[in-house]
XYZ file of C-alpha atoms in Angstrom:
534
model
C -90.639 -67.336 -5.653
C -91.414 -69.424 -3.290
C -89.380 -72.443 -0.664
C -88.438 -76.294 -1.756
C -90.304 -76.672 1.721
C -93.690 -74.881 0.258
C -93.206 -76.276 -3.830
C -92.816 -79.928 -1.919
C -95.981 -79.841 0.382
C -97.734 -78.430 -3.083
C -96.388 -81.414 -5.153
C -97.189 -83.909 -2.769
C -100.891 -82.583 -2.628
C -100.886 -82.552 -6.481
C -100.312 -86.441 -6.235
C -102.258 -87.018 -2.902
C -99.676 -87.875 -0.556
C -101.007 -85.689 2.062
C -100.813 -88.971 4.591
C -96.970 -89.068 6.105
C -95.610 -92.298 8.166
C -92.985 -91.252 10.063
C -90.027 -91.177 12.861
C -89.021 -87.699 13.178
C -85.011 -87.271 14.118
C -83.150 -83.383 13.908
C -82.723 -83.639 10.244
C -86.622 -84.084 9.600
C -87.507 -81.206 11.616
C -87.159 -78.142 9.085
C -89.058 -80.287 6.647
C -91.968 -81.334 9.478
C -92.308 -77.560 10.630
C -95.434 -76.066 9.722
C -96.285 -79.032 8.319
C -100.010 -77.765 6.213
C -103.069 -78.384 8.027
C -104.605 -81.052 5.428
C -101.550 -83.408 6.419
C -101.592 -85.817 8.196
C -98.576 -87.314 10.463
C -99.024 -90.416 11.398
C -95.840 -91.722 14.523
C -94.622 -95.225 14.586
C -91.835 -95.966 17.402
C -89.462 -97.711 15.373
C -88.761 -97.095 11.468
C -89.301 -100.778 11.079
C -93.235 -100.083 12.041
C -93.470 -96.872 10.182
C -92.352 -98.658 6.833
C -94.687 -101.688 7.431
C -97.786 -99.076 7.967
C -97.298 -97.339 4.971
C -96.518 -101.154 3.108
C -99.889 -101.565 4.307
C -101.504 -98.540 3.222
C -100.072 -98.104 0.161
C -101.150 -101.919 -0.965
C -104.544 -100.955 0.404
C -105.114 -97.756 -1.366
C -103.445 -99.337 -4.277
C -101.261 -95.271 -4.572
C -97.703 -94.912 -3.377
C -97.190 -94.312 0.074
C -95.160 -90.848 1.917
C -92.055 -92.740 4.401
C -89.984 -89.967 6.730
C -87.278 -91.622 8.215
C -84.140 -89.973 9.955
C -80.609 -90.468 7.727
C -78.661 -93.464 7.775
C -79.848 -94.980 11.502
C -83.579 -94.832 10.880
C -83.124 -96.211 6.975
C -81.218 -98.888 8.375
C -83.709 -99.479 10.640
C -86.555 -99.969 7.866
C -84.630 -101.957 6.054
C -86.261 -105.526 6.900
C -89.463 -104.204 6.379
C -88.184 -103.015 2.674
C -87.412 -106.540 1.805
C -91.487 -107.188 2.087
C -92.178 -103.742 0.351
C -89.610 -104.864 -2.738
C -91.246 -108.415 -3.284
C -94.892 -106.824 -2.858
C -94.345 -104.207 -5.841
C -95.671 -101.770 -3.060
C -95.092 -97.901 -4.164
C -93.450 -96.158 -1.405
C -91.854 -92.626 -1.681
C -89.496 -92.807 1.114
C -87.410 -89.591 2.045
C -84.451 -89.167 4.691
C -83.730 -86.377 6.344
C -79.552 -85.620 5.781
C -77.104 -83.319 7.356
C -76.091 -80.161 6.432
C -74.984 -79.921 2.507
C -71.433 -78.377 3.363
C -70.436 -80.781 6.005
C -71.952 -84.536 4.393
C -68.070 -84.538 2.795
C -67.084 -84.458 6.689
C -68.894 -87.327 7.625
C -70.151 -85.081 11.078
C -73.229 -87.208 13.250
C -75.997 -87.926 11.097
C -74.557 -87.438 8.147
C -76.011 -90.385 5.660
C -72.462 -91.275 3.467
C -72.947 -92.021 0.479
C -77.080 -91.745 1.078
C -78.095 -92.998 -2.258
C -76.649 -96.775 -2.459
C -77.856 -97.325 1.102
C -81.127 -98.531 0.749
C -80.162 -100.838 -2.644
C -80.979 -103.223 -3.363
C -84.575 -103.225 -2.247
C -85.591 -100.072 -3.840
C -86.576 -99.117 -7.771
C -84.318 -95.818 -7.259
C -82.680 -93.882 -5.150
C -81.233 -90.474 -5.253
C -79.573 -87.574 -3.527
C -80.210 -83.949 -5.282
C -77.463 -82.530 -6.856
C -78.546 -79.132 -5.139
C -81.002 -77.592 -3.397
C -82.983 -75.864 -6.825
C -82.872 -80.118 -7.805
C -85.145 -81.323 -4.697
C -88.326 -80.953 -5.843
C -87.872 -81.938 -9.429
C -86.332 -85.313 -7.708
C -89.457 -85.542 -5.141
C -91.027 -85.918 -8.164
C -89.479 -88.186 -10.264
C -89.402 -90.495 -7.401
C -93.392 -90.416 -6.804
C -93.576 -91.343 -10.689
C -90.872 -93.953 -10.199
C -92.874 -95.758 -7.259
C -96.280 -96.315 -9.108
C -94.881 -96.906 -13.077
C -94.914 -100.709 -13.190
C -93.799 -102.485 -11.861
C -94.232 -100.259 -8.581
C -92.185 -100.401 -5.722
C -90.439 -98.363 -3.280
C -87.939 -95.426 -3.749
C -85.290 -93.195 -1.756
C -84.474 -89.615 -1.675
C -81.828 -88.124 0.747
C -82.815 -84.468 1.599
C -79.882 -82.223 3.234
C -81.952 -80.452 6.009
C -80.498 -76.976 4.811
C -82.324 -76.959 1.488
C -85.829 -76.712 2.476
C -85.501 -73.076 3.575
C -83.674 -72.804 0.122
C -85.960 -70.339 -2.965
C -87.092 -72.913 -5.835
C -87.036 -71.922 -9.108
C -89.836 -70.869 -12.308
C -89.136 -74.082 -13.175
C -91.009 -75.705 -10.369
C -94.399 -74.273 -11.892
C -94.359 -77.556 -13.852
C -93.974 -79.904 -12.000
C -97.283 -79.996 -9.959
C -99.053 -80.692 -13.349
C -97.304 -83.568 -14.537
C -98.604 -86.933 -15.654
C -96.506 -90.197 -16.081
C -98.877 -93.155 -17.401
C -98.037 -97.447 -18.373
C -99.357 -97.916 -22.005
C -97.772 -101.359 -21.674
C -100.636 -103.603 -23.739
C -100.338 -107.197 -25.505
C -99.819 -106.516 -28.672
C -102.608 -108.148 -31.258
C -100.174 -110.712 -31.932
C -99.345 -111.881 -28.834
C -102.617 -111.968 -27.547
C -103.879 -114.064 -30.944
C -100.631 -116.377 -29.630
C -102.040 -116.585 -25.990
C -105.246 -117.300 -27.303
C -104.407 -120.039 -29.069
C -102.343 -121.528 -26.794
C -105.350 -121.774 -24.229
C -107.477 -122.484 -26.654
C -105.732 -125.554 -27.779
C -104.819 -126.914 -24.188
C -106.826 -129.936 -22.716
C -106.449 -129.589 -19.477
C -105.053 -125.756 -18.465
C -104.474 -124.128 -14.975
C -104.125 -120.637 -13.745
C -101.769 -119.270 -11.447
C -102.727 -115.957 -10.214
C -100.371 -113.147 -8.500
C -100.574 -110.284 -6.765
C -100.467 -107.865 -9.239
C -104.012 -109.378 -10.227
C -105.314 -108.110 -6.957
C -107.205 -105.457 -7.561
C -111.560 -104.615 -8.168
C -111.513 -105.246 -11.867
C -108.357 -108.015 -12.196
C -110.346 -110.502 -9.755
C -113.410 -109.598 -12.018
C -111.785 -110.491 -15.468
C -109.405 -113.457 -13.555
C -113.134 -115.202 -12.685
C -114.338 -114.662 -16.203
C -111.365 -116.049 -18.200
C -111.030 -119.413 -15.238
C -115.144 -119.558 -16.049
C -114.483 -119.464 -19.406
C -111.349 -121.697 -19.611
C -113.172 -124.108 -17.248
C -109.455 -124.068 -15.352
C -109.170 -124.230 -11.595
C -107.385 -121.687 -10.342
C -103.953 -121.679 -7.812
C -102.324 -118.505 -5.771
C -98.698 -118.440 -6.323
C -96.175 -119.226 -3.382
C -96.290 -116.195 -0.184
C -98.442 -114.011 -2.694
C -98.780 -111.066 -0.264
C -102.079 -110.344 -1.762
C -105.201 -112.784 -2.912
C -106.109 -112.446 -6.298
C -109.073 -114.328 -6.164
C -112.510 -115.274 -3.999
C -111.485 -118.175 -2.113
C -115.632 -118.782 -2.101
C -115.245 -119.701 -6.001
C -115.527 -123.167 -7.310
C -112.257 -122.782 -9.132
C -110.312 -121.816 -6.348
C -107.911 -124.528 -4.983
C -105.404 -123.164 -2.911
C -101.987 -121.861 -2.146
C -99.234 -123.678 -4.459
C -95.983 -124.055 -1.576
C -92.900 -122.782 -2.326
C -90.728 -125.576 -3.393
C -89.972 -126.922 -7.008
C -91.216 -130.148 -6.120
C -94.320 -129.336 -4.158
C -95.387 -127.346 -7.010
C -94.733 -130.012 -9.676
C -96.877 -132.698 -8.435
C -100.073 -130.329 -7.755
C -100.090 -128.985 -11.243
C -99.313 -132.669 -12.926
C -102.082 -133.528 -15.325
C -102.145 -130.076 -16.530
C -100.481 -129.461 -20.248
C -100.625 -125.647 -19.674
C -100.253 -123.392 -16.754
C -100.507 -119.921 -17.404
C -99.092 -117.452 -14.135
C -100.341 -113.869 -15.075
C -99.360 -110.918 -12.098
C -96.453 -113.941 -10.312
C -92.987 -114.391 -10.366
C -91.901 -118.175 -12.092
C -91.582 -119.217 -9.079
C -90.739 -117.801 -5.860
C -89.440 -121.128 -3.905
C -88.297 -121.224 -0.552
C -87.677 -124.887 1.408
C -84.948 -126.712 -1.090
C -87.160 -129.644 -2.263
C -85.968 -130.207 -5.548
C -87.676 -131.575 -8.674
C -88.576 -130.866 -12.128
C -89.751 -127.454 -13.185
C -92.525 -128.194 -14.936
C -94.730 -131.303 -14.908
C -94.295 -134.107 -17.794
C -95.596 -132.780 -20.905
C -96.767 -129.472 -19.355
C -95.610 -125.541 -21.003
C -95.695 -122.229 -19.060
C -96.991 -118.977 -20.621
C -95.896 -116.064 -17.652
C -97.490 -112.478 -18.005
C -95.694 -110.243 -15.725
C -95.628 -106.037 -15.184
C -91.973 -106.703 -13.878
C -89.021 -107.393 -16.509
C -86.808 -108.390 -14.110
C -89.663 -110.988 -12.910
C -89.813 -112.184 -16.798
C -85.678 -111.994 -17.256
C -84.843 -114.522 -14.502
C -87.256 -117.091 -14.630
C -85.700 -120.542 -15.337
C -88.993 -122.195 -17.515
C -91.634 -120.859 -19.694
C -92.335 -118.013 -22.214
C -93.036 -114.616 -20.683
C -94.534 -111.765 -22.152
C -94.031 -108.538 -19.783
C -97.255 -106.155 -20.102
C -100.125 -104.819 -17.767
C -101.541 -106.942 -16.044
C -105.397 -105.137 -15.794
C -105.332 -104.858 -19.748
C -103.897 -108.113 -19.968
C -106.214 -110.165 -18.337
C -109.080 -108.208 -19.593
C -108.369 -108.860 -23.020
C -107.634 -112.473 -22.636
C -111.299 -112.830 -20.877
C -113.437 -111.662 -23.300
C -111.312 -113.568 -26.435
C -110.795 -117.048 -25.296
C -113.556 -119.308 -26.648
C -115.852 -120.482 -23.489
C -115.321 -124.443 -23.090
C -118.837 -125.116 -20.677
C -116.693 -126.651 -18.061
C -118.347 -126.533 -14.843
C -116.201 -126.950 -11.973
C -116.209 -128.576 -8.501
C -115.746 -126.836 -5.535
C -112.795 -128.339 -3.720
C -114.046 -130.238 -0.970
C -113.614 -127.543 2.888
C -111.494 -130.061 5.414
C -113.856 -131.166 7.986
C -112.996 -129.924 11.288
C -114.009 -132.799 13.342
C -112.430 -132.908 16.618
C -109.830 -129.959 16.313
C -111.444 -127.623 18.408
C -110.688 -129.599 21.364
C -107.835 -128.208 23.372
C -104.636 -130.275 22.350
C -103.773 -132.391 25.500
C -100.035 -132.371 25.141
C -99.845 -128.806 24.652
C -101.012 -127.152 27.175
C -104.219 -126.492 26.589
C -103.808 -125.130 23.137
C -106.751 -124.813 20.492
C -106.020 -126.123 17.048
C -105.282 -123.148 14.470
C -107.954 -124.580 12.350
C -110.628 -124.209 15.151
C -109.539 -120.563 15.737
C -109.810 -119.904 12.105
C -113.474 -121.065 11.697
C -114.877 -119.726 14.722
C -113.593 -115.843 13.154
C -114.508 -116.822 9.411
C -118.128 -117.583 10.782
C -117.897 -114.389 12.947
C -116.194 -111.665 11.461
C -117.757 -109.385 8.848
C -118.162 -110.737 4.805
C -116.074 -107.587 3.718
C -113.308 -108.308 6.586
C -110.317 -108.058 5.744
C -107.387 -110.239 6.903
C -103.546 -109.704 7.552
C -101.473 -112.757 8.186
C -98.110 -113.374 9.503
C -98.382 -116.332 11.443
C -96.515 -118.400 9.147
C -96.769 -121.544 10.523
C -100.495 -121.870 9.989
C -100.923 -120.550 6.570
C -102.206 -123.897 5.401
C -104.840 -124.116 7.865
C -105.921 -120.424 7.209
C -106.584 -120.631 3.359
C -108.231 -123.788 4.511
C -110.833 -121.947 6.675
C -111.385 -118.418 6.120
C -113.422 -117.547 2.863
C -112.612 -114.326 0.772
C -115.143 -112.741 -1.648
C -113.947 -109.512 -1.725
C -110.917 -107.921 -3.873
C -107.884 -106.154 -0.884
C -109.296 -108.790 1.666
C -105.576 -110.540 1.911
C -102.566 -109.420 3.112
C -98.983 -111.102 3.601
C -95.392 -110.538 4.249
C -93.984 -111.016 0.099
C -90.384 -111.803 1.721
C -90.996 -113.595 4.444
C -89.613 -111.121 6.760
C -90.927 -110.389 10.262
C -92.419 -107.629 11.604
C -94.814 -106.945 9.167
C -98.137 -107.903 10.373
C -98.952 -105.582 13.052
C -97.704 -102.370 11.185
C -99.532 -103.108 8.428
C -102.903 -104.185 9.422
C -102.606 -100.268 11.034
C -101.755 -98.805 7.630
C -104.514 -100.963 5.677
C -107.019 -100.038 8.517
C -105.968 -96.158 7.902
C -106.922 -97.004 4.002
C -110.169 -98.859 4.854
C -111.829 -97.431 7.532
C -115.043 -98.524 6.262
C -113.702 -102.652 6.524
C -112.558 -103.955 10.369
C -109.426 -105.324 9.688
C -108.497 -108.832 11.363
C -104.375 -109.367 12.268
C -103.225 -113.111 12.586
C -100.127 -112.648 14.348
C -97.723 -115.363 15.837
C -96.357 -114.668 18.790
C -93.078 -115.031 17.150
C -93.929 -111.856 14.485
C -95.351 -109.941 17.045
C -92.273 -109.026 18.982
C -90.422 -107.440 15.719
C -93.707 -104.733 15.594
C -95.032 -104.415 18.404
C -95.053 -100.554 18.814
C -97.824 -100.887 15.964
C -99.713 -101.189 19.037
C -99.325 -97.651 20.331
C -99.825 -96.277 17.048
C -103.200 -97.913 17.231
C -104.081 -97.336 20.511
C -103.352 -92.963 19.972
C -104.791 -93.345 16.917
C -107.981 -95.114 17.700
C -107.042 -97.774 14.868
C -109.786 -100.380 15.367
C -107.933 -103.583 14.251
C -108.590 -106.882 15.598
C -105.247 -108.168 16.906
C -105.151 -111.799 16.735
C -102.114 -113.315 18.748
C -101.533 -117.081 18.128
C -99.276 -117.979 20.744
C -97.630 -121.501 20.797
C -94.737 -120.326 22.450
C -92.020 -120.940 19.809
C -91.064 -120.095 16.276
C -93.319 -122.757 14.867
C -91.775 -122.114 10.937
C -88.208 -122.198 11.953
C -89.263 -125.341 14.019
C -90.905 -127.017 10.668
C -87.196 -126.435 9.307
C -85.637 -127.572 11.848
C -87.649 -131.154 11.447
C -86.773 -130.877 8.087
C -82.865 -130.229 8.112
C -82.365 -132.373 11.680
C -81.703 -129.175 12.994
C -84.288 -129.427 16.059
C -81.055 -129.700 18.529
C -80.855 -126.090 17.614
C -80.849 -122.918 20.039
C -83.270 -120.205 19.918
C -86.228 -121.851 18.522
C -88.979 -120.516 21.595
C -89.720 -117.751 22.881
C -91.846 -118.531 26.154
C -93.008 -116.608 28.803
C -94.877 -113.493 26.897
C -97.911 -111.802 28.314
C -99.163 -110.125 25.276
C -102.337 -109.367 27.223
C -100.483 -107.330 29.820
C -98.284 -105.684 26.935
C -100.501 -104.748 24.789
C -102.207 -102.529 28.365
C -99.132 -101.152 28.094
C -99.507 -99.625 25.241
C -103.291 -98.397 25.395
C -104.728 -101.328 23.385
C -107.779 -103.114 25.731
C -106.831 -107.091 25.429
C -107.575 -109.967 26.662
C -106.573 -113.993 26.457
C -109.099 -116.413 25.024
C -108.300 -120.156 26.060
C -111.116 -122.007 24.940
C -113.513 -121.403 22.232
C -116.609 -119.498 24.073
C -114.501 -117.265 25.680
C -112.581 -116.700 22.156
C -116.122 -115.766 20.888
C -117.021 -113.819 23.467
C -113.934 -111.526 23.299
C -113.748 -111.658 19.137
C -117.666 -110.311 19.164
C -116.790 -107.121 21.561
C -113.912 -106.288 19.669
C -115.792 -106.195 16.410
C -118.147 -103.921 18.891
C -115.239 -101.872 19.306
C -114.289 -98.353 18.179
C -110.560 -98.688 19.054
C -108.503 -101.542 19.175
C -108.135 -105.031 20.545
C -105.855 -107.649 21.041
C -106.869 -111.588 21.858
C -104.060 -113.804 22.788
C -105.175 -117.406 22.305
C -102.839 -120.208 23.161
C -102.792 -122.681 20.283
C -101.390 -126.108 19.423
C -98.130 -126.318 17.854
C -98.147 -127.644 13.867
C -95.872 -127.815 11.468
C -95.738 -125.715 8.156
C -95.119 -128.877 5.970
């Protein structure tokens, strides 16, 4: 016989979750006491940090992630960073500490009522053990849960009483469980998909972020080599599933119906493999498709496949997908031209009319021509996502990270957690100074940790995406759209992190090479011109 406490820690080993992001409050405690020695704790100040960490570190490792958070204040608290775990298919485990079984009915402090629908909709599952004897056999399901496909978070509510509770024989099995996705095209659909390819004139992938991974951007180069079809990232993808560096590379499709329309017209087929069909955000609207164009989607999500309003969709893994489809369509011989790079010509002058500022664009070459060929880059400065794909060149698979829903705070926290997952790549954070604020505790994290990410703050003083809106709905009368007057430099001293502000281009290089030199962390502010995201 042995505890739920001591049968967890041993599951969690089994399935290498022996890395815990966390926010302890009184319920956690019985569960965090002798914690094993080949665990690791990792403390974020604010549950919104902790769950964009392990977002991070989970996507990185490509394995589902261990989230403590404290009962019903602390899940509320994560519950804007869940939106960007949901839409990233990211596998988190995420457990609450709850109040004592007997007196949950009695609603005392800290009790989490009705624990299990409080985290929905932005979870696969959640769950609250029927009993004490039921917690690790639900531990369990939920790490299965979070990495079947599609992958994606899940809750369990503990009651702090039932750790010190005696498990079961039953428990034996659990450890040595396996759960695997035999999802596969059939040989039917793929001779369908095939053909369809084979017959189109003029076809154009799509890529997602479920392609994202060593041997998906291997297979997604053959079959756009093969096909002789340029290649397009699908709207806020939070991951690149491509090298930017290839000649069939062309860029980020934007989120709106009509945007979309008029750069795929010409093509007669676009096939999306690893994307959602589509995920649109400014209302621009148009027609789905382009004039005499058809859409073949392969997707690991139903749900993905279910409420798309065009195409055909065929829900199967994505690896096995694409691999098969590579080596069976018939090569065409197309050789493909490298979209012309933008020329920079005179943006990395300081903008006269705003204050000083360097163009985005500027700021984005200077690091792409400085920063390591394996770096790897986390962006959340939404406002300048055009100019970054632009710029910075990615040849490497797990080199691209973004917030999936669009929601703030998820930069900072999880450049830490990718950093944690690849300590042999320096990580590079493009923050605005609008994201920053909603995680900037990363910081300390970082700083105790020695977590030797490059903080990048672009600071233009204002919410430069909510500005583009505002241009766009005649909304710029507004209130609330800047946020002046931040010394990130003197804040991020605050929290351990050495920093320092980079207003022209020299000094930007100057301060970008030590922090590569760097064993800890940095943080740059650089002041930069204001643009617009349309």
């Amino acid at each position: 016989m042995t505890t739920v406490n001591d049968a967890t820690y041993q599951l969690l080993r089994q399935h290498g979750l022996t890395t815990i992001f966390g926010n302890p409050g009184s319920n956690e405690l019985p569960f965090l006491a002798a914690m094993p020695e080949d665990f690791r704790y990792v403390l974020g100040l604010h549950e919104g940090v902790v769950a964009g960490m392990a977002d991070g570190y989970a996507q990185a490792t490509r394995r589902p992630a261990l989230v403590n958070l404290h009962a019903a204040s602390g899940s509320g608290n994560a519950m804007g960073a869940l939106t960007n775990a949901w839409y990233s298919h990211t596998p988190l485990v995420i457990t609450a500490g709850q109040q004592v079984r007997a007196t949950i009915g009695q609603e005392v402090m800290l009790s989490n009522v009705d624990a299990a629908s409080l985290p929905r909709p932005l979870v696969k599952w959640s769950a609250e053990p029927a009993s004490p004897r039921d917690v690790v056999r639900t531990i369990g399901q939920a790490i299965h849960t979070a990495a079947l496909e599609p992958s994606g978070p899940v809750y369990v509510s503990i009651p702090y009483d039932d750790w010190a509770q005696e498990t079961g024989p039953e428990e034996e099995h659990l450890a040595a469980r396996v759960v695997e996705h035999a999802g596969e095209l059939s040989d039917g659909q793929l001779t369908d998909l095939v053909a369809a390819l084979d017959a189109a004139e003029h076809p154009v992938l799509v890529l997602g972020p479920d392609v994202d991974s060593a041997r998906g951007n291997a297979d997604a180069v053959t079959l756009a080599e093969r096909l002789g079809a340029p290649v397009w990232v699908a709207p806020s993808a939070p991951r690149c599933p491509f090298p930017t560096t290839h000649a069939a590379f062309r860029g980020v499709l934007p989120a709106s119906v009509d945007g979309i329309t008029r750069l795929l017209a010409g093509h007669d087929l676009i096939l999306v493999v690893g994307a959602p069909v589509f995920r649109y955000h400014q209302y621009e609207p148009g027609n789905y498709l382009p004039a005499g164009a058809s859409l073949l989607q392969i997707t690991c999500d139903p749900g993905e496949a279910a409420r798309a309003p065009m195409g055909r969709a065929l829900v199967a893994s994505i690896g096995p997908a694409l691999r098969r489809l590579a080596g069976t369509v018939a090569p065409r011989g197309v050789q493909l031209q490298p979209r012309p790079r933008p020329v920079l010509s005179a943006l990395a002058a300081p903008g006269p009319d705003a204050g000083g500022g360097l163009a985005p664009e500027a700021v984005f070459e200077l690091i792409n021509d400085l920063a390591p060929e394996d770096a790897v880059y986390v962006n959340e400065t939404t406002s300048t996502v055009g100019a970054f794909w632009d710029r910075m060149d990615m040849r490497q698979p797990g080199s691209y990270y973004f917030p999936a829903s669009g929601g703030l705070g998820f930069g900072m926290p999880a450049a830490v957690g990718v950093q944690l997952a690849e300590p042999g790549r320096r990580v590079v954070a493009f923050i605005g100074d609008g994201s920053a604020n909603y995680g900037i505790t990363a910081l300390w994290t970082a700083a105790q940790y020695r977590i030797p990410v490059v903080f990048v703050i672009l600071n233009n003083g204002t919410y430069g995406a909510l500005r583009g809106f505002a241009a766009k709905l005649n909304a710029l009368d507004a209130p609330g759209l800047d946020v002046p007057g931040i010394d990130f430099v003197s804040l991020a001293a605050g929290y351990g992190v050495e920093a320092d502000r980079a207003g022209s281009l020299e000094k930007l290089r100057d301060c970008f090479t030590k922090a590569l030199a760097s064993d800890g962390p940095t943080l740059i502010e650089v002041p930069i011109t204001t643009v617009s995201p349309f």
